[in-house]
């Protein structure tokens, strides 16, 4: 809840808790209005770190949008507007993201599997990996297996992040791993999978190196495996 304090002149002022700021950010995303999102981001900047704003505020709101869409409370145009508003918020925070003083130690290719047009979560992961010192190549959504392999070869990547947001496209993660094996690349490329239907057990079943539930965990897992 709000906290009351006094300024230098003894006047009472209202301060906002982290939880309230997170909720304002999330609610702004659910509103699907870019101006509300940017206003919430600007308000939160003075109190929260950029990664926290993205992970605990904006991303949380986007998850809520996805839930409301599945329940029929929001429709595709709303989802598209919310996604655009979130991207604007993330772009606003790029200069605030902590920069690594070290040269990029590892190269990561990140994409969403073919048949799956979900993009926001994967884009957040790419942004946070990049600002954590990794050299990241985001190859977008609805990406064929061949494109994953081609980009891995082109960049001599050390890791590939494979996102799938629908149960019907989850198999695409397994297909990328199988293609890595066929190309003789599996031993030199770590594999991280993510997305709503993915789990730790699924990652183990298909032979991935790790599963990340969110962007913060993706950064931590990448550091554990590559640095």
Coordinates of N, CA and C in Angstrom, one line a residue:
X1 N 0.8 -1.2 0.0 CA 0.0 0.0 0.0 C 0.9 1.2 0.0
X2 N 0.3 2.4 -0.2 CA 1.0 3.7 -0.2 C 1.7 3.9 1.1
X3 N 2.9 4.5 1.1 CA 3.6 4.9 2.3 C 3.6 6.4 2.4
X4 N 3.3 6.9 3.6 CA 3.3 8.4 3.9 C 4.7 8.8 4.5
X5 N 5.2 9.9 4.0 CA 6.4 10.4 4.5 C 6.4 11.9 4.5
X6 N 7.4 12.6 4.9 CA 7.4 14.0 4.9 C 8.6 14.6 4.1
X7 N 8.4 15.7 3.4 CA 9.5 16.3 2.7 C 10.3 17.2 3.6
X8 N 11.2 18.0 3.1 CA 12.0 18.8 3.9 C 11.3 19.9 4.6
X9 N 10.1 20.2 4.1 CA 9.3 21.3 4.7 C 8.2 20.7 5.6
X10 N 8.2 19.4 5.9 CA 7.3 18.8 6.8 C 5.9 18.4 6.1
X11 N 5.9 18.6 4.8 CA 4.6 18.3 4.1 C 4.6 16.8 3.8
X12 N 3.4 16.3 4.1 CA 3.2 14.8 3.8 C 3.1 14.5 2.4
X13 N 3.9 13.5 1.9 CA 3.8 13.1 0.5 C 3.6 11.6 0.5
X14 N 3.1 11.1 -0.6 CA 2.8 9.7 -0.8 C 3.9 9.0 -1.6
X15 N 4.4 8.0 -1.1 CA 5.4 7.2 -1.9 C 4.7 5.8 -2.2
X16 N 5.2 5.2 -3.3 CA 4.5 4.0 -3.8 C 5.5 2.8 -3.6
X17 N 4.9 1.7 -3.2 CA 5.7 0.5 -3.0 C 6.0 -0.1 -4.3
X18 N 7.0 -1.0 -4.3 CA 7.4 -1.7 -5.5 C 6.2 -2.5 -6.1
X19 N 5.5 -3.2 -5.2 CA 4.3 -4.0 -5.6 C 3.3 -3.2 -6.4
X20 N 3.1 -1.9 -5.9 CA 2.1 -1.1 -6.5 C 2.6 -0.6 -7.9
X21 N 3.9 -0.3 -8.0 CA 4.5 0.0 -9.2 C 4.4 -1.1 -10.2
X22 N 4.7 -2.3 -9.8 CA 4.6 -3.5 -10.7 C 3.1 -3.6 -11.2
X23 N 2.2 -3.4 -10.3 CA 0.8 -3.5 -10.7 C 0.4 -2.5 -11.7
X24 N 0.8 -1.2 -11.5 CA 0.5 -0.2 -12.4 C 1.1 -0.5 -13.8
X25 N 2.3 -1.0 -13.8 CA 2.9 -1.4 -15.1 C 2.1 -2.5 -15.8
X26 N 1.8 -3.5 -15.0 CA 1.0 -4.6 -15.5 C -0.4 -4.2 -16.0
X27 N -1.1 -3.4 -15.2 CA -2.4 -2.9 -15.6 C -2.3 -2.0 -16.8
X28 N -1.2 -1.3 -17.0 CA -1.1 -0.4 -18.2 C -1.0 -1.3 -19.4
X29 N -0.2 -2.4 -19.3 CA -0.2 -3.4 -20.4 C -1.5 -3.9 -20.8
X30 N -2.3 -4.3 -19.7 CA -3.6 -4.9 -19.9 C -4.5 -3.9 -20.6
X31 N -4.3 -2.6 -20.3 CA -5.1 -1.6 -20.9 C -4.9 -1.5 -22.4
X32 N -3.8 -2.0 -22.9 CA -3.5 -2.1 -24.3 C -3.2 -0.7 -24.9
X33 N -2.9 0.3 -24.0 CA -2.7 1.7 -24.4 C -1.2 2.1 -24.2
X34 N -0.6 2.4 -25.3 CA 0.9 2.8 -25.3 C 1.2 3.9 -24.4
X35 N 0.3 5.0 -24.4 CA 0.6 6.1 -23.6 C 0.6 5.8 -22.1
X36 N -0.3 4.9 -21.7 CA -0.4 4.5 -20.3 C 0.8 3.7 -19.9
X37 N 1.3 2.9 -20.8 CA 2.5 2.1 -20.5 C 3.7 3.0 -20.4
X38 N 3.9 3.9 -21.3 CA 5.0 4.8 -21.2 C 5.0 5.7 -19.9
X39 N 3.8 6.1 -19.5 CA 3.6 6.9 -18.3 C 4.0 6.0 -17.1
X40 N 3.6 4.8 -17.1 CA 3.9 3.9 -15.9 C 5.4 3.6 -15.9
X41 N 6.0 3.4 -17.1 CA 7.4 3.2 -17.1 C 8.2 4.4 -16.6
X42 N 7.8 5.6 -17.0 CA 8.4 6.8 -16.5 C 8.3 6.9 -15.0
X43 N 7.2 6.6 -14.5 CA 7.0 6.7 -13.0 C 7.8 5.7 -12.3
X44 N 8.0 4.5 -12.9 CA 8.7 3.4 -12.2 C 10.2 3.6 -12.3
X45 N 10.7 4.3 -13.2 CA 12.1 4.5 -13.5 C 12.9 5.0 -12.3
X46 N 12.2 5.9 -11.5 CA 12.9 6.5 -10.4 C 13.0 5.6 -9.2
X47 N 12.2 4.5 -9.2 CA 12.2 3.6 -8.0 C 12.7 2.2 -8.3
X48 N 12.6 1.7 -9.6 CA 13.0 0.4 -9.9 C 14.1 0.3 -11.0
X49 N 14.8 -0.8 -10.9 CA 15.8 -1.1 -12.0 C 15.1 -1.5 -13.2
X50 N 15.7 -1.2 -14.4 CA 15.1 -1.5 -15.7 C 14.7 -3.0 -15.8
X51 N 15.6 -3.9 -15.5 CA 15.2 -5.4 -15.6 C 14.0 -5.7 -14.8
X52 N 13.9 -5.1 -13.6 CA 12.7 -5.4 -12.7 C 11.4 -4.8 -13.4
X53 N 11.5 -3.7 -14.0 CA 10.4 -3.1 -14.6 C 9.9 -4.0 -15.7
X54 N 10.8 -4.5 -16.5 CA 10.5 -5.4 -17.6 C 9.9 -6.7 -17.2
X55 N 10.6 -7.3 -16.3 CA 10.3 -8.7 -15.9 C 9.1 -8.8 -15.0
X56 N 9.0 -7.9 -13.9 CA 8.0 -8.0 -12.9 C 6.8 -7.1 -13.2
X57 N 6.9 -6.2 -14.1 CA 5.8 -5.3 -14.5 C 5.3 -5.5 -15.9
X58 N 6.1 -5.2 -16.9 CA 5.6 -5.3 -18.3 C 5.3 -6.8 -18.7
X59 N 6.3 -7.7 -18.4 CA 6.1 -9.1 -18.8 C 4.9 -9.7 -18.0
X60 N 4.8 -9.3 -16.7 CA 3.6 -9.9 -16.0 C 2.3 -9.4 -16.6
X61 N 2.3 -8.2 -17.1 CA 1.1 -7.7 -17.7 C 0.8 -8.4 -19.0
X62 N 1.9 -8.7 -19.8 CA 1.7 -9.4 -21.0 C 1.2 -10.9 -20.8
X63 N 1.7 -11.5 -19.7 CA 1.2 -12.8 -19.3 C -0.3 -12.7 -19.0
X64 N -0.8 -11.7 -18.3 CA -2.2 -11.5 -18.0 C -3.0 -11.3 -19.3
X65 N -2.4 -10.6 -20.2 CA -3.1 -10.4 -21.5 C -3.3 -11.7 -22.2
X66 N -2.3 -12.6 -22.2 CA -2.4 -13.9 -22.7 C -3.5 -14.7 -22.1
X67 N -3.6 -14.7 -20.8 CA -4.6 -15.4 -20.0 C -6.0 -14.9 -20.4
X68 N -6.2 -13.6 -20.5 CA -7.5 -13.0 -20.9 C -7.8 -13.4 -22.3
X69 N -6.8 -13.4 -23.2 CA -7.1 -13.8 -24.5 C -7.6 -15.3 -24.6
X70 N -7.0 -16.2 -23.8 CA -7.4 -17.6 -23.8 C -8.8 -17.7 -23.3
X71 N -9.2 -16.8 -22.4 CA -10.5 -16.9 -21.8 C -11.6 -16.2 -22.6
X72 N -11.1 -15.6 -23.7 CA -12.1 -14.9 -24.5 C -12.5 -13.5 -24.0
X73 N -11.7 -13.0 -23.1 CA -12.0 -11.6 -22.5 C -11.3 -10.6 -23.4
X74 N -10.2 -10.9 -24.0 CA -9.6 -10.0 -25.0 C -9.4 -10.7 -26.3
X75 N -9.3 -10.0 -27.4 CA -9.2 -10.6 -28.7 C -7.9 -10.2 -29.4
X76 N -7.6 -10.8 -30.5 CA -6.3 -10.6 -31.2 C -5.9 -9.2 -31.4
X77 N -6.8 -8.2 -31.8 CA -6.4 -6.8 -31.9 C -5.9 -6.3 -30.6
X78 N -6.5 -6.7 -29.5 CA -6.0 -6.2 -28.1 C -4.6 -6.8 -27.9
X79 N -4.4 -8.0 -28.2 CA -3.1 -8.6 -27.9 C -2.0 -7.9 -28.7
X80 N -2.3 -7.6 -30.0 CA -1.4 -6.9 -30.8 C -1.1 -5.5 -30.3
X81 N -2.1 -4.8 -29.8 CA -1.9 -3.5 -29.2 C -1.1 -3.6 -28.0
X82 N -1.4 -4.6 -27.1 CA -0.6 -4.7 -25.9 C 0.8 -5.0 -26.2
X83 N 1.1 -5.9 -27.2 CA 2.4 -6.2 -27.6 C 3.2 -5.0 -28.1
X84 N 2.6 -4.2 -28.9 CA 3.2 -3.0 -29.4 C 3.5 -2.0 -28.2
X85 N 2.6 -1.9 -27.3 CA 2.8 -1.0 -26.1 C 3.9 -1.5 -25.3
X86 N 4.0 -2.8 -25.1 CA 5.1 -3.4 -24.3 C 6.4 -3.1 -25.0
X87 N 6.5 -3.3 -26.3 CA 7.7 -3.1 -27.0 C 8.2 -1.7 -26.9
X88 N 7.2 -0.7 -26.9 CA 7.5 0.7 -26.7 C 8.1 0.9 -25.3
X89 N 7.6 0.2 -24.3 CA 8.1 0.3 -23.0 C 9.5 -0.2 -22.8
X90 N 9.7 -1.4 -23.5 CA 11.1 -2.0 -23.4 C 12.1 -1.1 -24.1
X91 N 11.7 -0.5 -25.3 CA 12.6 0.4 -26.0 C 12.9 1.6 -25.2
X92 N 12.0 2.1 -24.4 CA 12.2 3.2 -23.6 C 13.3 2.9 -22.5
X93 N 13.4 1.7 -22.1 CA 14.3 1.3 -21.0 C 15.6 0.8 -21.5
X94 N 15.9 0.7 -22.8 CA 17.1 0.1 -23.2 C 18.3 0.8 -22.7
X95 N 18.3 2.2 -22.7 CA 19.4 2.9 -22.2 C 19.6 2.8 -20.7
X96 N 18.6 2.3 -20.0 CA 18.7 2.1 -18.6 C 19.2 0.7 -18.2
X97 N 19.3 -0.2 -19.1 CA 19.7 -1.5 -18.8 C 21.2 -1.5 -18.5
X98 N 21.6 -2.3 -17.4 CA 23.0 -2.4 -17.1 C 23.8 -3.0 -18.2
X99 N 24.9 -2.4 -18.5 CA 25.8 -2.9 -19.5 C 27.0 -3.6 -18.9
X100 N 27.3 -4.7 -19.6 CA 28.5 -5.5 -19.1 C 29.7 -4.8 -19.6
X101 N 30.7 -4.7 -18.7 CA 32.0 -4.1 -19.0 C 32.9 -5.1 -19.8
X102 N 32.5 -6.3 -19.8 CA 33.3 -7.3 -20.5 C 32.8 -7.5 -21.9
X103 N 33.7 -7.9 -22.8 CA 33.4 -8.2 -24.2 C 32.5 -9.4 -24.2
X104 N 31.6 -9.5 -25.1 CA 30.7 -10.6 -25.2 C 31.5 -11.9 -25.3
X105 N 31.2 -12.8 -24.3 CA 32.0 -14.0 -24.2 C 31.4 -15.1 -25.0
X106 N 30.1 -15.0 -25.3 CA 29.4 -16.1 -26.0 C 28.4 -15.6 -26.9
X107 N 28.1 -16.4 -27.9 CA 27.1 -16.0 -29.0 C 25.8 -16.8 -28.8
X108 N 24.7 -16.2 -28.8 CA 23.4 -16.9 -28.6 C 22.5 -16.6 -29.8
X109 N 21.9 -17.6 -30.4 CA 20.9 -17.4 -31.4 C 19.6 -17.7 -30.7
X110 N 18.6 -16.8 -30.9 CA 17.3 -17.0 -30.2 C 16.2 -16.8 -31.1
X111 N 15.2 -17.7 -31.1 CA 14.1 -17.6 -32.0 C 12.9 -18.4 -31.5
X112 N 11.7 -18.2 -32.2 CA 10.5 -18.9 -31.9 C 10.3 -19.9 -33.1
X113 N 9.9 -21.1 -32.7 CA 9.8 -22.2 -33.7 C 8.7 -21.9 -34.8
X114 N 8.9 -22.6 -35.9 CA 8.0 -22.5 -37.1 C 6.5 -22.8 -36.6
X115 N 5.6 -22.0 -37.1 CA 4.2 -22.2 -36.8 C 3.7 -21.4 -35.6
X116 N 4.6 -20.8 -34.9 CA 4.3 -20.1 -33.7 C 4.7 -18.6 -33.9
X117 N 3.6 -17.7 -33.8 CA 3.9 -16.3 -34.1 C 4.0 -15.5 -32.8
X118 N 4.1 -16.1 -31.7 CA 4.4 -15.4 -30.4 C 5.8 -14.9 -30.4
X119 N 5.9 -13.6 -30.0 CA 7.2 -13.0 -30.1 C 7.7 -12.2 -28.9
X120 N 6.8 -11.7 -28.1 CA 7.2 -10.7 -27.1 C 8.1 -11.4 -26.0
X121 N 7.7 -12.5 -25.5 CA 8.5 -13.2 -24.5 C 9.9 -13.5 -24.9
X122 N 10.0 -14.0 -26.2 CA 11.3 -14.3 -26.8 C 12.2 -13.0 -26.9
X123 N 11.5 -11.9 -27.3 CA 12.2 -10.6 -27.5 C 12.7 -10.1 -26.2
X124 N 12.0 -10.3 -25.1 CA 12.4 -9.8 -23.8 C 13.7 -10.6 -23.4
X125 N 13.6 -11.9 -23.6 CA 14.8 -12.7 -23.3 C 16.0 -12.3 -24.1
X126 N 15.8 -12.0 -25.4 CA 16.9 -11.5 -26.2 C 17.5 -10.2 -25.7
X127 N 16.6 -9.3 -25.3 CA 17.1 -8.0 -24.8 C 17.9 -8.1 -23.5
X128 N 17.4 -9.0 -22.6 CA 18.1 -9.1 -21.3 C 19.4 -9.9 -21.4
X129 N 19.4 -10.9 -22.4 CA 20.7 -11.6 -22.6 C 21.7 -10.6 -23.2
X130 N 21.3 -9.8 -24.1 CA 22.2 -8.8 -24.8 C 22.8 -7.8 -23.7
X131 N 21.9 -7.3 -22.9 CA 22.4 -6.3 -21.9 C 23.2 -7.0 -20.8
X132 N 23.2 -8.3 -20.8 CA 24.0 -9.0 -19.8 C 25.3 -9.4 -20.3
X133 N 25.6 -9.0 -21.5 CA 27.0 -9.2 -22.1 C 27.1 -10.2 -23.2
X134 N 26.0 -10.9 -23.5 CA 26.0 -11.9 -24.6 C 25.8 -11.2 -26.0
X135 N 26.4 -11.8 -27.0 CA 26.1 -11.4 -28.4 C 24.9 -12.2 -28.9
X136 N 23.8 -11.5 -29.1 CA 22.6 -12.2 -29.4 C 22.1 -11.9 -30.8
X137 N 21.7 -13.0 -31.4 CA 21.1 -12.9 -32.8 C 19.6 -13.4 -32.7
X138 N 18.7 -12.4 -32.7 CA 17.3 -12.8 -32.6 C 16.7 -13.0 -34.0
X139 N 16.3 -14.2 -34.3 CA 15.9 -14.6 -35.6 C 14.4 -14.6 -35.8
X140 N 13.7 -14.0 -34.8 CA 12.3 -13.8 -34.9 C 11.4 -14.9 -34.6
X141 N 10.2 -14.8 -35.1 CA 9.1 -15.8 -34.8 C 8.8 -16.6 -36.1
X142 N 8.1 -17.7 -35.9 CA 7.7 -18.6 -37.0 C 8.9 -19.0 -37.8
X143 N 10.0 -19.4 -37.1 CA 11.3 -19.7 -37.8 C 11.5 -21.1 -38.1
X144 N 11.7 -21.5 -39.4 CA 11.9 -22.8 -39.8 C 13.2 -23.4 -39.1
X145 N 13.3 -24.7 -39.0 CA 14.4 -25.4 -38.4 C 15.7 -25.0 -39.2
X146 N 15.6 -25.0 -40.5 CA 16.8 -24.7 -41.3 C 17.3 -23.3 -41.0
X147 N 16.5 -22.4 -40.7 CA 17.0 -21.0 -40.4 C 17.7 -21.0 -39.1
X148 N 17.3 -21.8 -38.1 CA 18.0 -21.9 -36.8 C 19.4 -22.4 -37.1
X149 N 19.5 -23.5 -37.9 CA 20.8 -24.1 -38.2 C 21.7 -23.2 -39.0
X150 N 21.1 -22.5 -40.0 CA 21.9 -21.6 -40.8 C 22.5 -20.5 -40.0
X151 N 21.7 -19.9 -39.0 CA 22.2 -18.8 -38.2 C 23.3 -19.3 -37.2
X152 N 23.1 -20.5 -36.7 CA 24.0 -21.0 -35.8 C 25.4 -21.2 -36.5
X153 N 25.4 -21.7 -37.7 CA 26.6 -21.9 -38.4 C 27.2 -20.6 -38.8
X154 N 26.4 -19.6 -39.2 CA 26.9 -18.3 -39.7 C 27.6 -17.6 -38.5
X155 N 27.0 -17.7 -37.3 CA 27.5 -16.9 -36.2 C 28.5 -17.7 -35.3
X156 N 28.6 -19.0 -35.6 CA 29.4 -19.9 -34.7 C 28.9 -19.8 -33.3
X157 N 27.6 -19.9 -33.1 CA 26.9 -19.7 -31.8 C 27.3 -20.8 -30.8
X158 N 27.3 -20.4 -29.6 CA 27.6 -21.3 -28.5 C 26.3 -21.8 -27.8
X159 N 25.2 -21.1 -28.1 CA 23.9 -21.5 -27.5 C 22.8 -21.1 -28.4
X160 N 21.7 -21.9 -28.4 CA 20.5 -21.5 -29.1 C 19.3 -21.5 -28.1
X161 N 18.5 -20.5 -28.2 CA 17.3 -20.4 -27.4 C 16.1 -20.7 -28.3
X162 N 15.3 -21.7 -27.9 CA 14.2 -22.1 -28.7 C 12.9 -21.9 -28.0
X163 N 12.1 -21.0 -28.4 CA 10.8 -20.6 -27.8 C 9.7 -21.3 -28.5
X164 N 8.7 -21.7 -27.7 CA 7.4 -22.3 -28.3 C 6.3 -21.9 -27.3
X165 N 5.3 -21.2 -27.7 CA 4.3 -20.7 -26.8 C 3.0 -21.5 -26.9
X166 N 2.9 -22.5 -27.8 CA 1.7 -23.3 -28.0 C 2.1 -24.8 -27.9
X167 N 1.2 -25.6 -27.3 CA 1.5 -27.1 -27.3 C 1.6 -27.7 -28.6
X168 N 0.9 -27.1 -29.6 CA 1.0 -27.6 -31.0 C 2.3 -27.3 -31.7
X169 N 3.1 -26.4 -31.2 CA 4.4 -26.1 -31.8 C 5.6 -26.5 -30.9
X170 N 5.3 -27.1 -29.8 CA 6.3 -27.5 -28.8 C 7.3 -28.5 -29.5
X171 N 6.7 -29.4 -30.4 CA 7.6 -30.4 -31.0 C 8.7 -29.7 -31.9
X172 N 8.5 -28.5 -32.3 CA 9.5 -27.8 -33.0 C 10.8 -27.7 -32.3
X173 N 10.8 -27.6 -31.0 CA 12.0 -27.5 -30.2 C 12.8 -28.8 -30.3
X174 N 12.1 -29.9 -30.3 CA 12.8 -31.2 -30.5 C 13.4 -31.3 -31.9
X175 N 12.7 -30.8 -32.9 CA 13.2 -30.9 -34.3 C 14.5 -30.1 -34.4
X176 N 14.6 -28.9 -33.8 CA 15.8 -28.1 -33.9 C 17.0 -28.9 -33.3
X177 N 16.7 -29.6 -32.1 CA 17.8 -30.4 -31.5 C 18.2 -31.5 -32.4
X178 N 17.2 -32.2 -33.0 CA 17.5 -33.3 -33.9 C 18.4 -32.8 -35.1
X179 N 18.0 -31.6 -35.6 CA 18.8 -31.1 -36.7 C 20.2 -30.7 -36.3
X180 N 20.4 -30.2 -35.1 CA 21.8 -30.0 -34.5 C 22.6 -31.3 -34.5
X181 N 21.9 -32.3 -34.1 CA 22.6 -33.6 -34.0 C 23.0 -34.1 -35.4
X182 N 22.1 -34.0 -36.4 CA 22.3 -34.4 -37.7 C 23.5 -33.6 -38.4
X183 N 23.6 -32.3 -38.0 CA 24.6 -31.5 -38.6 C 26.0 -31.6 -37.8
X184 N 26.0 -32.4 -36.8 CA 27.2 -32.6 -36.0 C 27.5 -31.3 -35.1
X185 N 26.5 -30.6 -34.8 CA 26.7 -29.3 -34.0 C 26.3 -29.5 -32.5
X186 N 25.6 -30.5 -32.2 CA 25.1 -30.6 -30.9 C 26.1 -30.5 -29.7
X187 N 27.3 -31.1 -29.9 CA 28.3 -31.1 -28.8 C 28.8 -29.7 -28.6
X188 N 28.8 -28.8 -29.5 CA 29.3 -27.4 -29.4 C 28.3 -26.4 -29.1
X189 N 27.0 -26.7 -29.2 CA 26.0 -25.7 -29.0 C 25.0 -26.1 -27.9
X190 N 25.0 -25.3 -26.8 CA 24.1 -25.5 -25.7 C 22.6 -25.1 -26.2
X191 N 21.7 -25.8 -25.6 CA 20.3 -25.6 -26.0 C 19.4 -25.2 -24.8
X192 N 18.8 -24.1 -24.9 CA 17.9 -23.6 -23.9 C 16.5 -23.5 -24.5
X193 N 15.5 -24.1 -23.8 CA 14.1 -24.0 -24.3 C 13.2 -23.2 -23.3
X194 N 12.2 -22.7 -23.8 CA 11.3 -21.9 -23.0 C 9.9 -21.7 -23.6
X195 N 9.0 -21.1 -22.9 CA 7.7 -20.9 -23.4 C 6.6 -21.5 -22.5
X196 N 5.4 -21.1 -22.5 CA 4.4 -21.5 -21.6 C 4.2 -23.0 -21.5
X197 N 4.2 -23.8 -22.6 CA 4.0 -25.2 -22.4 C 5.2 -26.0 -22.1
X198 N 6.4 -25.4 -22.2 CA 7.6 -26.1 -21.9 C 7.8 -26.3 -20.4
X199 N 8.6 -27.3 -20.0 CA 8.9 -27.6 -18.6 C 10.3 -28.2 -18.5
X200 N 10.7 -28.3 -17.3 CA 12.0 -29.0 -17.0 C 12.0 -30.4 -17.5
X201 N 10.9 -31.1 -17.3 CA 10.9 -32.5 -17.7 C 10.8 -32.6 -19.2
X202 N 10.2 -31.7 -19.9 CA 10.2 -31.7 -21.4 C 11.6 -31.4 -21.9
X203 N 12.3 -30.5 -21.3 CA 13.7 -30.2 -21.7 C 14.5 -31.4 -21.6
X204 N 14.4 -32.1 -20.5 CA 15.2 -33.3 -20.3 C 14.8 -34.4 -21.3
X205 N 13.5 -34.5 -21.6 CA 13.0 -35.5 -22.5 C 13.6 -35.4 -23.9
X206 N 13.7 -34.1 -24.4 CA 14.2 -33.8 -25.8 C 15.7 -33.6 -25.8
X207 N 16.3 -33.6 -24.7 CA 17.8 -33.5 -24.7 C 18.3 -32.1 -24.7
X208 N 17.5 -31.1 -24.2 CA 18.0 -29.8 -24.1 C 18.9 -29.7 -22.9
X209 N 19.7 -28.6 -22.8 CA 20.6 -28.4 -21.7 C 19.9 -27.8 -20.5
X210 N 18.9 -27.0 -20.8 CA 18.2 -26.3 -19.7 C 16.8 -25.8 -20.2
X211 N 16.0 -25.5 -19.2 CA 14.7 -24.8 -19.4 C 14.7 -23.5 -18.6
X212 N 14.2 -22.4 -19.2 CA 14.1 -21.2 -18.5 C 12.6 -20.7 -18.5
X213 N 12.1 -20.4 -17.3 CA 10.7 -20.1 -17.1 C 10.5 -18.6 -17.5
X214 N 11.5 -17.8 -17.3 CA 11.3 -16.4 -17.7 C 12.7 -15.8 -18.1
X215 N 12.7 -14.5 -18.4 CA 13.9 -13.8 -18.9 C 15.0 -13.8 -17.9
X216 N 14.7 -13.5 -16.7 CA 15.8 -13.5 -15.6 C 16.4 -14.9 -15.5
X217 N 15.6 -15.9 -15.5 CA 16.1 -17.3 -15.4 C 16.9 -17.6 -16.6
X218 N 16.5 -17.1 -17.8 CA 17.3 -17.4 -19.0 C 18.7 -16.8 -18.9
X219 N 18.8 -15.6 -18.4 CA 20.1 -15.0 -18.2 C 21.0 -15.8 -17.3
X220 N 20.4 -16.2 -16.2 CA 21.1 -17.0 -15.2 C 21.6 -18.3 -15.7
X221 N 20.7 -19.0 -16.4 CA 21.0 -20.3 -17.0 C 22.1 -20.2 -18.1
X222 N 22.0 -19.1 -18.9 CA 23.1 -18.9 -19.9 C 24.4 -18.6 -19.3
X223 N 24.4 -17.9 -18.2 CA 25.7 -17.6 -17.5 C 26.3 -18.9 -16.9
X224 N 25.4 -19.7 -16.3 CA 25.9 -21.0 -15.7 C 26.5 -21.9 -16.8
X225 N 25.9 -21.9 -18.0 CA 26.4 -22.8 -19.0 C 27.5 -22.3 -19.9
X226 N 27.6 -21.0 -20.0 CA 28.5 -20.4 -20.9 C 29.7 -19.6 -20.3
X227 N 29.5 -19.1 -19.2 CA 30.6 -18.2 -18.6 C 31.4 -18.9 -17.6

